[in-house]
Amino acid sequence: MLTNLVEEVPGILSVAVVSSDGLLLLSSDPVRNAERRPATSPTGPRGSSADLATIVSGLGSLTLGAARLMDGGSVKQTVVAMAEGSLFVMAVSDGSLLGVHATPDCDMTVVAYHMALFVGRAGHVLTPELRSELRQSMENAC
């Protein structure tokens, strides 16, 4: 599903889903999507899904802390518009986060819309209980 998000939405370079404790759960493959990237476009946070996950986790923590200090309630989405790209972070479930690195010329409303669709479709799958069940089934298979 993440690969489809990158392939179908213009301007998205890479995507990562991060657990509430900052671990990378899922990611698109930024190397695989290099051919879609304009030559002048940045390759992403050092081209690494782990780096994107770290940034998403840190930004999520920062905005959550800011929302608590301001009595703002839960954080739904954070957008960082930079000269050479954009970063979107959206809450998924139980503290999990969806992070998207996009080109500077992306249509931010289209990216945000598709992120919300992804969260609506896949958010229930990314609960801690289900992740735990999947991890246990993988360990039992080995």
PDB file of N, CA, C and O in Angstrom, residues 68-135:
ATOM      1  N   ARG A  68       0.184  19.598  24.004  1.00  0.00           N
ATOM      2  CA  ARG A  68      -0.123  19.465  25.439  1.00  0.00           C
ATOM      3  C   ARG A  68       0.088  20.788  26.164  1.00  0.00           C
ATOM      4  O   ARG A  68      -0.732  21.177  26.993  1.00  0.00           O
ATOM      5  N   LEU A  69       1.196  21.461  25.867  1.00  0.00           N
ATOM      6  CA  LEU A  69       1.474  22.745  26.517  1.00  0.00           C
ATOM      7  C   LEU A  69       0.423  23.801  26.177  1.00  0.00           C
ATOM      8  O   LEU A  69       0.136  24.682  26.976  1.00  0.00           O
ATOM      9  N   MET A  70      -0.137  23.712  24.981  1.00  0.00           N
ATOM     10  CA  MET A  70      -1.110  24.700  24.528  1.00  0.00           C
ATOM     11  C   MET A  70      -2.557  24.244  24.726  1.00  0.00           C
ATOM     12  O   MET A  70      -3.467  24.920  24.261  1.00  0.00           O
ATOM     13  N   ASP A  71      -2.732  23.101  25.409  1.00  0.00           N
ATOM     14  CA  ASP A  71      -4.067  22.531  25.569  1.00  0.00           C
ATOM     15  C   ASP A  71      -4.801  22.441  24.229  1.00  0.00           C
ATOM     16  O   ASP A  71      -5.983  22.756  24.112  1.00  0.00           O
ATOM     17  N   GLY A  72      -4.062  21.990  23.202  1.00  0.00           N
ATOM     18  CA  GLY A  72      -4.608  21.943  21.848  1.00  0.00           C
ATOM     19  C   GLY A  72      -5.261  20.634  21.462  1.00  0.00           C
ATOM     20  O   GLY A  72      -5.734  20.498  20.342  1.00  0.00           O
ATOM     21  N   GLY A  73      -5.256  19.658  22.361  1.00  0.00           N
ATOM     22  CA  GLY A  73      -5.826  18.361  22.007  1.00  0.00           C
ATOM     23  C   GLY A  73      -4.849  17.541  21.200  1.00  0.00           C
ATOM     24  O   GLY A  73      -3.650  17.813  21.174  1.00  0.00           O
ATOM     25  N   SER A  74      -5.376  16.555  20.504  1.00  0.00           N
ATOM     26  CA  SER A  74      -4.501  15.667  19.736  1.00  0.00           C
ATOM     27  C   SER A  74      -4.018  16.356  18.459  1.00  0.00           C
ATOM     28  O   SER A  74      -4.695  17.218  17.905  1.00  0.00           O
ATOM     29  N   VAL A  75      -2.837  15.955  18.018  1.00  0.00           N
ATOM     30  CA  VAL A  75      -2.266  16.480  16.781  1.00  0.00           C
ATOM     31  C   VAL A  75      -2.741  15.584  15.647  1.00  0.00           C
ATOM     32  O   VAL A  75      -2.533  14.376  15.678  1.00  0.00           O
ATOM     33  N   LYS A  76      -3.342  16.180  14.648  1.00  0.00           N
ATOM     34  CA  LYS A  76      -3.853  15.403  13.514  1.00  0.00           C
ATOM     35  C   LYS A  76      -2.848  15.347  12.383  1.00  0.00           C
ATOM     36  O   LYS A  76      -2.655  14.318  11.757  1.00  0.00           O
ATOM     37  N   GLN A  77      -2.218  16.490  12.088  1.00  0.00           N
ATOM     38  CA  GLN A  77      -1.262  16.539  11.000  1.00  0.00           C
ATOM     39  C   GLN A  77      -0.276  17.667  11.222  1.00  0.00           C
ATOM     40  O   GLN A  77      -0.624  18.719  11.753  1.00  0.00           O
ATOM     41  N   THR A  78       0.951  17.425  10.787  1.00  0.00           N
ATOM     42  CA  THR A  78       2.002  18.434  10.834  1.00  0.00           C
ATOM     43  C   THR A  78       2.593  18.543   9.440  1.00  0.00           C
ATOM     44  O   THR A  78       2.859  17.529   8.797  1.00  0.00           O
ATOM     45  N   VAL A  79       2.797  19.757   8.964  1.00  0.00           N
ATOM     46  CA  VAL A  79       3.384  19.972   7.648  1.00  0.00           C
ATOM     47  C   VAL A  79       4.583  20.894   7.808  1.00  0.00           C
ATOM     48  O   VAL A  79       4.487  21.938   8.445  1.00  0.00           O
ATOM     49  N   VAL A  80       5.694  20.481   7.218  1.00  0.00           N
ATOM     50  CA  VAL A  80       6.891  21.316   7.197  1.00  0.00           C
ATOM     51  C   VAL A  80       7.201  21.599   5.734  1.00  0.00           C
ATOM     52  O   VAL A  80       7.530  20.680   4.977  1.00  0.00           O
ATOM     53  N   ALA A  81       7.049  22.846   5.332  1.00  0.00           N
ATOM     54  CA  ALA A  81       7.339  23.247   3.956  1.00  0.00           C
ATOM     55  C   ALA A  81       8.740  23.836   3.930  1.00  0.00           C
ATOM     56  O   ALA A  81       9.024  24.816   4.616  1.00  0.00           O
ATOM     57  N   MET A  82       9.615  23.210   3.155  1.00  0.00           N
ATOM     58  CA  MET A  82      11.012  23.639   3.058  1.00  0.00           C
ATOM     59  C   MET A  82      11.291  24.121   1.636  1.00  0.00           C
ATOM     60  O   MET A  82      10.500  23.861   0.726  1.00  0.00           O
ATOM     61  N   ALA A  83      12.385  24.784   1.439  1.00  0.00           N
ATOM     62  CA  ALA A  83      12.743  25.272   0.108  1.00  0.00           C
ATOM     63  C   ALA A  83      12.920  24.125  -0.879  1.00  0.00           C
ATOM     64  O   ALA A  83      12.579  24.241  -2.050  1.00  0.00           O
ATOM     65  N   GLU A  84      13.418  22.997  -0.411  1.00  0.00           N
ATOM     66  CA  GLU A  84      13.709  21.879  -1.303  1.00  0.00           C
ATOM     67  C   GLU A  84      12.864  20.637  -1.038  1.00  0.00           C
ATOM     68  O   GLU A  84      13.243  19.541  -1.423  1.00  0.00           O
ATOM     69  N   GLY A  85      11.740  20.795  -0.377  1.00  0.00           N
ATOM     70  CA  GLY A  85      10.876  19.641  -0.142  1.00  0.00           C
ATOM     71  C   GLY A  85       9.830  19.928   0.916  1.00  0.00           C
ATOM     72  O   GLY A  85       9.798  21.015   1.505  1.00  0.00           O
ATOM     73  N   SER A  86       8.996  18.947   1.131  1.00  0.00           N
ATOM     74  CA  SER A  86       7.955  19.055   2.153  1.00  0.00           C
ATOM     75  C   SER A  86       7.933  17.781   2.976  1.00  0.00           C
ATOM     76  O   SER A  86       8.250  16.705   2.471  1.00  0.00           O
ATOM     77  N   LEU A  87       7.558  17.918   4.231  1.00  0.00           N
ATOM     78  CA  LEU A  87       7.431  16.780   5.122  1.00  0.00           C
ATOM     79  C   LEU A  87       6.056  16.849   5.761  1.00  0.00           C
ATOM     80  O   LEU A  87       5.662  17.881   6.296  1.00  0.00           O
ATOM     81  N   PHE A  88       5.328  15.747   5.675  1.00  0.00           N
ATOM     82  CA  PHE A  88       3.997  15.647   6.257  1.00  0.00           C
ATOM     83  C   PHE A  88       4.022  14.539   7.296  1.00  0.00           C
ATOM     84  O   PHE A  88       4.582  13.471   7.050  1.00  0.00           O
ATOM     85  N   VAL A  89       3.409  14.779   8.443  1.00  0.00           N
ATOM     86  CA  VAL A  89       3.292  13.758   9.482  1.00  0.00           C
ATOM     87  C   VAL A  89       1.829  13.738   9.908  1.00  0.00           C
ATOM     88  O   VAL A  89       1.258  14.773  10.240  1.00  0.00           O
ATOM     89  N   MET A  90       1.238  12.533   9.880  1.00  0.00           N
ATOM     90  CA  MET A  90      -0.167  12.380  10.236  1.00  0.00           C
ATOM     91  C   MET A  90      -0.304  11.256  11.253  1.00  0.00           C
ATOM     92  O   MET A  90       0.337  10.207  11.110  1.00  0.00           O
ATOM     93  N   ALA A  91      -1.135  11.477  12.263  1.00  0.00           N
ATOM     94  CA  ALA A  91      -1.404  10.451  13.263  1.00  0.00           C
ATOM     95  C   ALA A  91      -2.158   9.297  12.612  1.00  0.00           C
ATOM     96  O   ALA A  91      -3.063   9.508  11.811  1.00  0.00           O
ATOM     97  N   VAL A  92      -1.762   8.066  12.961  1.00  0.00           N
ATOM     98  CA  VAL A  92      -2.428   6.880  12.418  1.00  0.00           C
ATOM     99  C   VAL A  92      -3.323   6.286  13.489  1.00  0.00           C
ATOM    100  O   VAL A  92      -4.538   6.371  13.415  1.00  0.00           O
ATOM    101  N   SER A  93      -2.743   5.648  14.481  1.00  0.00           N
ATOM    102  CA  SER A  93      -3.529   5.068  15.575  1.00  0.00           C
ATOM    103  C   SER A  93      -2.605   4.818  16.748  1.00  0.00           C
ATOM    104  O   SER A  93      -1.441   4.502  16.567  1.00  0.00           O
ATOM    105  N   ASP A  94      -3.130   4.946  17.946  1.00  0.00           N
ATOM    106  CA  ASP A  94      -2.379   4.669  19.176  1.00  0.00           C
ATOM    107  C   ASP A  94      -0.966   5.248  19.176  1.00  0.00           C
ATOM    108  O   ASP A  94      -0.024   4.619  19.627  1.00  0.00           O
ATOM    109  N   GLY A  95      -0.808   6.424  18.600  1.00  0.00           N
ATOM    110  CA  GLY A  95       0.489   7.073  18.602  1.00  0.00           C
ATOM    111  C   GLY A  95       1.352   6.765  17.400  1.00  0.00           C
ATOM    112  O   GLY A  95       2.417   7.351  17.237  1.00  0.00           O
ATOM    113  N   SER A  96       0.926   5.854  16.532  1.00  0.00           N
ATOM    114  CA  SER A  96       1.678   5.584  15.309  1.00  0.00           C
ATOM    115  C   SER A  96       1.552   6.782  14.381  1.00  0.00           C
ATOM    116  O   SER A  96       0.589   7.540  14.447  1.00  0.00           O
ATOM    117  N   LEU A  97       2.537   6.945  13.504  1.00  0.00           N
ATOM    118  CA  LEU A  97       2.574   8.102  12.621  1.00  0.00           C
ATOM    119  C   LEU A  97       2.871   7.686  11.187  1.00  0.00           C
ATOM    120  O   LEU A  97       3.657   6.772  10.949  1.00  0.00           O
ATOM    121  N   LEU A  98       2.263   8.377  10.249  1.00  0.00           N
ATOM    122  CA  LEU A  98       2.560   8.234   8.832  1.00  0.00           C
ATOM    123  C   LEU A  98       3.353   9.457   8.423  1.00  0.00           C
ATOM    124  O   LEU A  98       2.895  10.588   8.614  1.00  0.00           O
ATOM    125  N   GLY A  99       4.540   9.246   7.889  1.00  0.00           N
ATOM    126  CA  GLY A  99       5.378  10.350   7.436  1.00  0.00           C
ATOM    127  C   GLY A  99       5.583  10.287   5.940  1.00  0.00           C
ATOM    128  O   GLY A  99       5.803   9.212   5.381  1.00  0.00           O
ATOM    129  N   VAL A 100       5.499  11.433   5.279  1.00  0.00           N
ATOM    130  CA  VAL A 100       5.683  11.511   3.836  1.00  0.00           C
ATOM    131  C   VAL A 100       6.677  12.617   3.526  1.00  0.00           C
ATOM    132  O   VAL A 100       6.536  13.739   4.003  1.00  0.00           O
ATOM    133  N   HIS A 101       7.686  12.267   2.732  1.00  0.00           N
ATOM    134  CA  HIS A 101       8.632  13.256   2.213  1.00  0.00           C
ATOM    135  C   HIS A 101       8.239  13.502   0.768  1.00  0.00           C
ATOM    136  O   HIS A 101       8.110  12.556  -0.015  1.00  0.00           O
ATOM    137  N   ALA A 102       8.020  14.761   0.404  1.00  0.00           N
ATOM    138  CA  ALA A 102       7.541  15.099  -0.941  1.00  0.00           C
ATOM    139  C   ALA A 102       8.397  16.201  -1.555  1.00  0.00           C
ATOM    140  O   ALA A 102       9.166  16.869  -0.865  1.00  0.00           O
ATOM    141  N   THR A 103       8.220  16.370  -2.846  1.00  0.00           N
ATOM    142  CA  THR A 103       8.949  17.403  -3.576  1.00  0.00           C
ATOM    143  C   THR A 103       8.435  18.783  -3.177  1.00  0.00           C
ATOM    144  O   THR A 103       7.315  18.916  -2.680  1.00  0.00           O
ATOM    145  N   PRO A 104       9.242  19.822  -3.430  1.00  0.00           N
ATOM    146  CA  PRO A 104       8.808  21.171  -3.049  1.00  0.00           C
ATOM    147  C   PRO A 104       7.607  21.660  -3.872  1.00  0.00           C
ATOM    148  O   PRO A 104       6.851  22.501  -3.408  1.00  0.00           O
ATOM    149  N   ASP A 105       7.418  21.116  -5.059  1.00  0.00           N
ATOM    150  CA  ASP A 105       6.322  21.574  -5.908  1.00  0.00           C
ATOM    151  C   ASP A 105       5.081  20.680  -5.834  1.00  0.00           C
ATOM    152  O   ASP A 105       4.162  20.821  -6.635  1.00  0.00           O
ATOM    153  N   CYS A 106       5.039  19.777  -4.852  1.00  0.00           N
ATOM    154  CA  CYS A 106       3.872  18.895  -4.727  1.00  0.00           C
ATOM    155  C   CYS A 106       2.631  19.718  -4.386  1.00  0.00           C
ATOM    156  O   CYS A 106       2.724  20.817  -3.846  1.00  0.00           O
ATOM    157  N   ASP A 107       1.488  19.166  -4.713  1.00  0.00           N
ATOM    158  CA  ASP A 107       0.223  19.786  -4.318  1.00  0.00           C
ATOM    159  C   ASP A 107      -0.066  19.290  -2.900  1.00  0.00           C
ATOM    160  O   ASP A 107      -0.465  18.138  -2.707  1.00  0.00           O
ATOM    161  N   MET A 108       0.135  20.135  -1.918  1.00  0.00           N
ATOM    162  CA  MET A 108       0.012  19.729  -0.520  1.00  0.00           C
ATOM    163  C   MET A 108      -1.371  19.200  -0.176  1.00  0.00           C
ATOM    164  O   MET A 108      -1.490  18.280   0.620  1.00  0.00           O
ATOM    165  N   THR A 109      -2.405  19.760  -0.777  1.00  0.00           N
ATOM    166  CA  THR A 109      -3.746  19.276  -0.473  1.00  0.00           C
ATOM    167  C   THR A 109      -3.961  17.861  -1.013  1.00  0.00           C
ATOM    168  O   THR A 109      -4.620  17.047  -0.364  1.00  0.00           O
ATOM    169  N   VAL A 110      -3.383  17.558  -2.158  1.00  0.00           N
ATOM    170  CA  VAL A 110      -3.503  16.213  -2.730  1.00  0.00           C
ATOM    171  C   VAL A 110      -2.736  15.210  -1.872  1.00  0.00           C
ATOM    172  O   VAL A 110      -3.237  14.121  -1.576  1.00  0.00           O
ATOM    173  N   VAL A 111      -1.544  15.575  -1.445  1.00  0.00           N
ATOM    174  CA  VAL A 111      -0.749  14.691  -0.595  1.00  0.00           C
ATOM    175  C   VAL A 111      -1.489  14.427   0.716  1.00  0.00           C
ATOM    176  O   VAL A 111      -1.631  13.281   1.148  1.00  0.00           O
ATOM    177  N   ALA A 112      -1.982  15.486   1.350  1.00  0.00           N
ATOM    178  CA  ALA A 112      -2.701  15.330   2.621  1.00  0.00           C
ATOM    179  C   ALA A 112      -3.957  14.485   2.441  1.00  0.00           C
ATOM    180  O   ALA A 112      -4.273  13.641   3.298  1.00  0.00           O
ATOM    181  N   TYR A 113      -4.666  14.676   1.348  1.00  0.00           N
ATOM    182  CA  TYR A 113      -5.873  13.902   1.070  1.00  0.00           C
ATOM    183  C   TYR A 113      -5.546  12.405   0.962  1.00  0.00           C
ATOM    184  O   TYR A 113      -6.209  11.565   1.567  1.00  0.00           O
ATOM    185  N   HIS A 114      -4.506  12.077   0.202  1.00  0.00           N
ATOM    186  CA  HIS A 114      -4.140  10.674   0.027  1.00  0.00           C
ATOM    187  C   HIS A 114      -3.582  10.060   1.310  1.00  0.00           C
ATOM    188  O   HIS A 114      -3.768   8.861   1.555  1.00  0.00           O
ATOM    189  N   MET A 115      -2.926  10.862   2.121  1.00  0.00           N
ATOM    190  CA  MET A 115      -2.483  10.375   3.428  1.00  0.00           C
ATOM    191  C   MET A 115      -3.683  10.013   4.289  1.00  0.00           C
ATOM    192  O   MET A 115      -3.705   8.964   4.936  1.00  0.00           O
ATOM    193  N   ALA A 116      -4.688  10.884   4.284  1.00  0.00           N
ATOM    194  CA  ALA A 116      -5.896  10.622   5.073  1.00  0.00           C
ATOM    195  C   ALA A 116      -6.601   9.363   4.574  1.00  0.00           C
ATOM    196  O   ALA A 116      -7.096   8.563   5.378  1.00  0.00           O
ATOM    197  N   LEU A 117      -6.641   9.167   3.266  1.00  0.00           N
ATOM    198  CA  LEU A 117      -7.222   7.940   2.713  1.00  0.00           C
ATOM    199  C   LEU A 117      -6.459   6.709   3.194  1.00  0.00           C
ATOM    200  O   LEU A 117      -7.052   5.709   3.588  1.00  0.00           O
ATOM    201  N   PHE A 118      -5.121   6.797   3.170  1.00  0.00           N
ATOM    202  CA  PHE A 118      -4.292   5.679   3.616  1.00  0.00           C
ATOM    203  C   PHE A 118      -4.564   5.366   5.085  1.00  0.00           C
ATOM    204  O   PHE A 118      -4.748   4.216   5.459  1.00  0.00           O
ATOM    205  N   VAL A 119      -4.604   6.395   5.905  1.00  0.00           N
ATOM    206  CA  VAL A 119      -4.852   6.207   7.332  1.00  0.00           C
ATOM    207  C   VAL A 119      -6.232   5.579   7.540  1.00  0.00           C
ATOM    208  O   VAL A 119      -6.395   4.672   8.359  1.00  0.00           O
ATOM    209  N   GLY A 120      -7.216   6.028   6.777  1.00  0.00           N
ATOM    210  CA  GLY A 120      -8.556   5.473   6.889  1.00  0.00           C
ATOM    211  C   GLY A 120      -8.615   4.008   6.490  1.00  0.00           C
ATOM    212  O   GLY A 120      -9.326   3.214   7.093  1.00  0.00           O
ATOM    213  N   ARG A 121      -7.843   3.646   5.481  1.00  0.00           N
ATOM    214  CA  ARG A 121      -7.852   2.266   4.992  1.00  0.00           C
ATOM    215  C   ARG A 121      -6.981   1.336   5.820  1.00  0.00           C
ATOM    216  O   ARG A 121      -7.315   0.176   6.025  1.00  0.00           O
ATOM    217  N   ALA A 122      -5.828   1.828   6.244  1.00  0.00           N
ATOM    218  CA  ALA A 122      -4.843   0.939   6.876  1.00  0.00           C
ATOM    219  C   ALA A 122      -4.623   1.202   8.357  1.00  0.00           C
ATOM    220  O   ALA A 122      -3.947   0.424   9.015  1.00  0.00           O
ATOM    221  N   GLY A 123      -5.172   2.275   8.892  1.00  0.00           N
ATOM    222  CA  GLY A 123      -4.930   2.626  10.291  1.00  0.00           C
ATOM    223  C   GLY A 123      -5.299   1.537  11.273  1.00  0.00           C
ATOM    224  O   GLY A 123      -4.581   1.280  12.232  1.00  0.00           O
ATOM    225  N   HIS A 124      -6.399   0.842  11.029  1.00  0.00           N
ATOM    226  CA  HIS A 124      -6.847  -0.219  11.942  1.00  0.00           C
ATOM    227  C   HIS A 124      -5.885  -1.402  11.948  1.00  0.00           C
ATOM    228  O   HIS A 124      -5.822  -2.150  12.910  1.00  0.00           O
ATOM    229  N   VAL A 125      -5.117  -1.552  10.893  1.00  0.00           N
ATOM    230  CA  VAL A 125      -4.159  -2.660  10.803  1.00  0.00           C
ATOM    231  C   VAL A 125      -2.921  -2.374  11.644  1.00  0.00           C
ATOM    232  O   VAL A 125      -2.221  -3.291  12.069  1.00  0.00           O
ATOM    233  N   LEU A 126      -2.654  -1.123  11.897  1.00  0.00           N
ATOM    234  CA  LEU A 126      -1.408  -0.737  12.553  1.00  0.00           C
ATOM    235  C   LEU A 126      -1.541  -0.568  14.057  1.00  0.00           C
ATOM    236  O   LEU A 126      -0.772   0.146  14.667  1.00  0.00           O
ATOM    237  N   THR A 127      -2.494  -1.242  14.673  1.00  0.00           N
ATOM    238  CA  THR A 127      -2.661  -1.174  16.117  1.00  0.00           C
ATOM    239  C   THR A 127      -1.596  -2.003  16.805  1.00  0.00           C
ATOM    240  O   THR A 127      -1.081  -2.970  16.230  1.00  0.00           O
ATOM    241  N   PRO A 128      -1.224  -1.675  18.038  1.00  0.00           N
ATOM    242  CA  PRO A 128      -0.207  -2.449  18.755  1.00  0.00           C
ATOM    243  C   PRO A 128      -0.584  -3.923  18.904  1.00  0.00           C
ATOM    244  O   PRO A 128       0.278  -4.795  18.820  1.00  0.00           O
ATOM    245  N   GLU A 129      -1.862  -4.204  19.116  1.00  0.00           N
ATOM    246  CA  GLU A 129      -2.290  -5.592  19.291  1.00  0.00           C
ATOM    247  C   GLU A 129      -2.020  -6.412  18.034  1.00  0.00           C
ATOM    248  O   GLU A 129      -1.496  -7.522  18.097  1.00  0.00           O
ATOM    249  N   LEU A 130      -2.385  -5.877  16.895  1.00  0.00           N
ATOM    250  CA  LEU A 130      -2.184  -6.597  15.648  1.00  0.00           C
ATOM    251  C   LEU A 130      -0.699  -6.745  15.333  1.00  0.00           C
ATOM    252  O   LEU A 130      -0.255  -7.798  14.883  1.00  0.00           O
ATOM    253  N   ARG A 131       0.081  -5.699  15.589  1.00  0.00           N
ATOM    254  CA  ARG A 131       1.529  -5.792  15.361  1.00  0.00           C
ATOM    255  C   ARG A 131       2.117  -6.886  16.236  1.00  0.00           C
ATOM    256  O   ARG A 131       2.974  -7.654  15.801  1.00  0.00           O
ATOM    257  N   SER A 132       1.658  -6.983  17.470  1.00  0.00           N
ATOM    258  CA  SER A 132       2.122  -8.008  18.399  1.00  0.00           C
ATOM    259  C   SER A 132       1.774  -9.405  17.887  1.00  0.00           C
ATOM    260  O   SER A 132       2.599 -10.318  17.913  1.00  0.00           O
ATOM    261  N   GLU A 133       0.551  -9.566  17.405  1.00  0.00           N
ATOM    262  CA  GLU A 133       0.130 -10.854  16.845  1.00  0.00           C
ATOM    263  C   GLU A 133       0.977 -11.230  15.640  1.00  0.00           C
ATOM    264  O   GLU A 133       1.399 -12.383  15.501  1.00  0.00           O
ATOM    265  N   LEU A 134       1.229 -10.275  14.759  1.00  0.00           N
ATOM    266  CA  LEU A 134       2.049 -10.551  13.583  1.00  0.00           C
ATOM    267  C   LEU A 134       3.469 -10.940  13.974  1.00  0.00           C
ATOM    268  O   LEU A 134       4.054 -11.863  13.412  1.00  0.00           O
ATOM    269  N   ARG A 135       4.029 -10.222  14.948  1.00  0.00           N
ATOM    270  CA  ARG A 135       5.381 -10.523  15.408  1.00  0.00           C
ATOM    271  C   ARG A 135       5.449 -11.932  15.982  1.00  0.00           C
ATOM    272  O   ARG A 135       6.364 -12.697  15.692  1.00  0.00           O
TER     273      ARG A 135
END
